[in-house]
């Protein structure tokens, strides 16, 4: 489950940034997770809860909340220009049945924002 590592990295970054801004506790972390990012939201939540309980990352405690903002997967066919939602990374264009879709969005995994006090 690579989400554990991703979450740890994200929370470390948030924690360090919060320290710089003099915050003692993280209340909420918002992440953008693309449908094509190979990151499973359920696994992220599981990892987040685990870190909140153990308290092993400074400033991330049991009160912290996780918000996951989904980014829709979108591809544009390089042949016919059709835009479609690929169901997997190399989905076929529904118009011409060719695997020439160029991913437009949905690969993002990043920290959108966080709140602390
Ligand atoms: Zn096409």
PDB file of C-alpha atoms and ligand atoms in Angstrom:
ATOM      1  CA  UNK A   1       0.000   0.000   0.000  1.00  0.00           C
ATOM      2  CA  UNK A   2       2.037   2.957  -1.236  1.00  0.00           C
ATOM      3  CA  UNK A   3      -0.587   5.366   0.113  1.00  0.00           C
ATOM      4  CA  UNK A   4       1.011   4.951   3.539  1.00  0.00           C
ATOM      5  CA  UNK A   5       4.272   6.401   2.237  1.00  0.00           C
ATOM      6  CA  UNK A   6       2.541   9.141   0.261  1.00  0.00           C
ATOM      7  CA  UNK A   7       0.502  10.175   3.249  1.00  0.00           C
ATOM      8  CA  UNK A   8       3.524  10.190   5.526  1.00  0.00           C
ATOM      9  CA  UNK A   9       5.379  12.421   3.076  1.00  0.00           C
ATOM     10  CA  UNK A  10       2.425  14.791   2.712  1.00  0.00           C
ATOM     11  CA  UNK A  11       1.890  15.044   6.468  1.00  0.00           C
ATOM     12  CA  UNK A  12       5.581  15.637   7.093  1.00  0.00           C
ATOM     13  CA  UNK A  13       5.490  18.534   4.634  1.00  0.00           C
ATOM     14  CA  UNK A  14       2.380  19.989   6.246  1.00  0.00           C
ATOM     15  CA  UNK A  15       3.878  19.557   9.694  1.00  0.00           C
ATOM     16  CA  UNK A  16       7.121  21.283   8.762  1.00  0.00           C
ATOM     17  CA  UNK A  17       5.299  24.129   7.056  1.00  0.00           C
ATOM     18  CA  UNK A  18       3.027  24.549  10.068  1.00  0.00           C
ATOM     19  CA  UNK A  19       6.059  24.732  12.338  1.00  0.00           C
ATOM     20  CA  UNK A  20       7.465  27.571  10.245  1.00  0.00           C
ATOM     21  CA  UNK A  21       4.196  29.442  10.661  1.00  0.00           C
ATOM     22  CA  UNK A  22       4.091  28.882  14.402  1.00  0.00           C
ATOM     23  CA  UNK A  23       1.079  26.556  14.397  1.00  0.00           C
ATOM     24  CA  UNK A  24       0.804  23.935  17.112  1.00  0.00           C
ATOM     25  CA  UNK A  25      -1.930  21.710  15.775  1.00  0.00           C
ATOM     26  CA  UNK A  26      -3.157  20.739  12.335  1.00  0.00           C
ATOM     27  CA  UNK A  27      -6.953  20.801  12.175  1.00  0.00           C
ATOM     28  CA  UNK A  28      -7.524  19.842   8.582  1.00  0.00           C
ATOM     29  CA  UNK A  29      -5.558  18.713   5.546  1.00  0.00           C
ATOM     30  CA  UNK A  30      -6.981  18.967   2.028  1.00  0.00           C
ATOM     31  CA  UNK A  31      -5.522  16.857  -0.751  1.00  0.00           C
ATOM     32  CA  UNK A  32      -6.275  16.788  -4.451  1.00  0.00           C
ATOM     33  CA  UNK A  33      -6.378  13.216  -5.717  1.00  0.00           C
ATOM     34  CA  UNK A  34      -6.796  12.555  -9.410  1.00  0.00           C
ATOM     35  CA  UNK A  35      -8.808   9.590 -10.615  1.00  0.00           C
ATOM     36  CA  UNK A  36      -5.778   8.504 -12.682  1.00  0.00           C
ATOM     37  CA  UNK A  37      -3.160   9.106 -10.005  1.00  0.00           C
ATOM     38  CA  UNK A  38      -3.001   5.491  -8.863  1.00  0.00           C
ATOM     39  CA  UNK A  39      -3.786   6.647  -5.362  1.00  0.00           C
ATOM     40  CA  UNK A  40      -6.780   5.079  -3.637  1.00  0.00           C
ATOM     41  CA  UNK A  41      -8.781   7.530  -1.487  1.00  0.00           C
ATOM     42  CA  UNK A  42      -9.869   4.774   0.912  1.00  0.00           C
ATOM     43  CA  UNK A  43      -6.270   3.761   1.472  1.00  0.00           C
ATOM     44  CA  UNK A  44      -5.332   7.417   1.995  1.00  0.00           C
ATOM     45  CA  UNK A  45      -8.009   7.783   4.659  1.00  0.00           C
ATOM     46  CA  UNK A  46      -6.809   4.629   6.354  1.00  0.00           C
ATOM     47  CA  UNK A  47      -3.228   5.914   6.349  1.00  0.00           C
ATOM     48  CA  UNK A  48      -4.314   9.345   7.601  1.00  0.00           C
ATOM     49  CA  UNK A  49      -6.278   7.844  10.500  1.00  0.00           C
ATOM     50  CA  UNK A  50      -3.303   5.678  11.401  1.00  0.00           C
ATOM     51  CA  UNK A  51      -0.953   8.670  11.600  1.00  0.00           C
ATOM     52  CA  UNK A  52      -3.511  10.659  13.607  1.00  0.00           C
ATOM     53  CA  UNK A  53      -3.796   7.854  16.176  1.00  0.00           C
ATOM     54  CA  UNK A  54      -0.117   7.133  16.572  1.00  0.00           C
ATOM     55  CA  UNK A  55       0.771  10.816  16.723  1.00  0.00           C
ATOM     56  CA  UNK A  56       4.157  10.011  15.270  1.00  0.00           C
ATOM     57  CA  UNK A  57       4.114  13.109  13.080  1.00  0.00           C
ATOM     58  CA  UNK A  58       4.356  16.328  15.117  1.00  0.00           C
ATOM     59  CA  UNK A  59       1.223  18.515  15.087  1.00  0.00           C
ATOM     60  CA  UNK A  60      -0.908  15.775  13.483  1.00  0.00           C
ATOM     61  CA  UNK A  61      -3.197  14.620  16.267  1.00  0.00           C
ATOM     62  CA  UNK A  62      -6.473  12.782  16.680  1.00  0.00           C
ATOM     63  CA  UNK A  63      -8.540  15.880  15.971  1.00  0.00           C
ATOM     64  CA  UNK A  64      -7.129  16.316  12.485  1.00  0.00           C
ATOM     65  CA  UNK A  65      -9.473  15.870   9.555  1.00  0.00           C
ATOM     66  CA  UNK A  66      -8.763  14.828   6.014  1.00  0.00           C
ATOM     67  CA  UNK A  67     -10.511  16.269   2.985  1.00  0.00           C
ATOM     68  CA  UNK A  68     -10.016  14.543  -0.337  1.00  0.00           C
ATOM     69  CA  UNK A  69     -10.861  16.576  -3.414  1.00  0.00           C
ATOM     70  CA  UNK A  70     -11.242  14.305  -6.423  1.00  0.00           C
ATOM     71  CA  UNK A  71      -9.908  15.427  -9.778  1.00  0.00           C
ATOM     72  CA  UNK A  72     -11.753  13.888 -12.677  1.00  0.00           C
ATOM     73  CA  UNK A  73      -9.756  11.932 -15.232  1.00  0.00           C
ATOM     74  CA  UNK A  74      -9.882  13.487 -18.681  1.00  0.00           C
ATOM     75  CA  UNK A  75      -8.151  12.491 -21.906  1.00  0.00           C
ATOM     76  CA  UNK A  76      -8.190  13.990 -25.394  1.00  0.00           C
ATOM     77  CA  UNK A  77      -7.764  11.753 -28.393  1.00  0.00           C
ATOM     78  CA  UNK A  78      -4.747  12.818 -30.479  1.00  0.00           C
ATOM     79  CA  UNK A  79      -6.443  11.556 -33.658  1.00  0.00           C
ATOM     80  CA  UNK A  80      -9.998  12.839 -33.539  1.00  0.00           C
ATOM     81  CA  UNK A  81      -9.809  15.357 -30.708  1.00  0.00           C
ATOM     82  CA  UNK A  82     -12.589  13.772 -28.695  1.00  0.00           C
ATOM     83  CA  UNK A  83     -12.430  14.358 -24.961  1.00  0.00           C
ATOM     84  CA  UNK A  84     -13.399  11.464 -22.761  1.00  0.00           C
ATOM     85  CA  UNK A  85     -13.038  10.059 -19.279  1.00  0.00           C
ATOM     86  CA  UNK A  86     -10.619   7.173 -19.450  1.00  0.00           C
ATOM     87  CA  UNK A  87     -11.487   4.345 -17.124  1.00  0.00           C
ATOM     88  CA  UNK A  88      -7.837   3.405 -16.807  1.00  0.00           C
ATOM     89  CA  UNK A  89      -4.538   4.953 -17.725  1.00  0.00           C
ATOM     90  CA  UNK A  90      -4.493   3.859 -21.390  1.00  0.00           C
ATOM     91  CA  UNK A  91      -8.162   3.790 -22.215  1.00  0.00           C
ATOM     92  CA  UNK A  92      -9.244   3.584 -25.831  1.00  0.00           C
ATOM     93  CA  UNK A  93     -10.890   6.531 -27.519  1.00  0.00           C
ATOM     94  CA  UNK A  94     -14.625   5.808 -27.680  1.00  0.00           C
ATOM     95  CA  UNK A  95     -14.779   7.372 -31.178  1.00  0.00           C
ATOM     96  CA  UNK A  96     -11.906   5.768 -33.081  1.00  0.00           C
ATOM     97  CA  UNK A  97     -10.970   2.950 -30.702  1.00  0.00           C
ATOM     98  CA  UNK A  98      -7.306   3.938 -30.672  1.00  0.00           C
ATOM     99  CA  UNK A  99      -5.065   4.252 -27.605  1.00  0.00           C
ATOM    100  CA  UNK A 100      -3.892   7.782 -28.444  1.00  0.00           C
ATOM    101  CA  UNK A 101      -5.559   9.586 -25.615  1.00  0.00           C
ATOM    102  CA  UNK A 102      -3.434  12.325 -24.096  1.00  0.00           C
ATOM    103  CA  UNK A 103      -4.179  12.773 -20.419  1.00  0.00           C
ATOM    104  CA  UNK A 104      -5.461  16.281 -19.699  1.00  0.00           C
ATOM    105  CA  UNK A 105      -6.192  15.939 -16.013  1.00  0.00           C
ATOM    106  CA  UNK A 106      -6.627  13.367 -13.290  1.00  0.00           C
ATOM    107  CA  UNK A 107      -2.990  12.555 -12.509  1.00  0.00           C
ATOM    108  CA  UNK A 108      -2.641  15.062  -9.696  1.00  0.00           C
ATOM    109  CA  UNK A 109      -1.699  14.120  -6.187  1.00  0.00           C
ATOM    110  CA  UNK A 110      -0.901  17.147  -4.094  1.00  0.00           C
ATOM    111  CA  UNK A 111      -1.596  19.090  -0.956  1.00  0.00           C
ATOM    112  CA  UNK A 112      -4.228  21.718  -1.708  1.00  0.00           C
ATOM    113  CA  UNK A 113      -4.204  23.419   1.679  1.00  0.00           C
ATOM    114  CA  UNK A 114      -4.252  22.863   5.400  1.00  0.00           C
ATOM    115  CA  UNK A 115      -5.655  24.563   8.452  1.00  0.00           C
ATOM    116  CA  UNK A 116      -4.066  24.730  11.831  1.00  0.00           C
ATOM    117  CA  UNK A 117      -4.042  26.697  15.042  1.00  0.00           C
TER     118      UNK A 117
HETATM  119 ZN1  LIG B   1     -10.421   9.369 -31.243  1.00  0.00          ZN
END
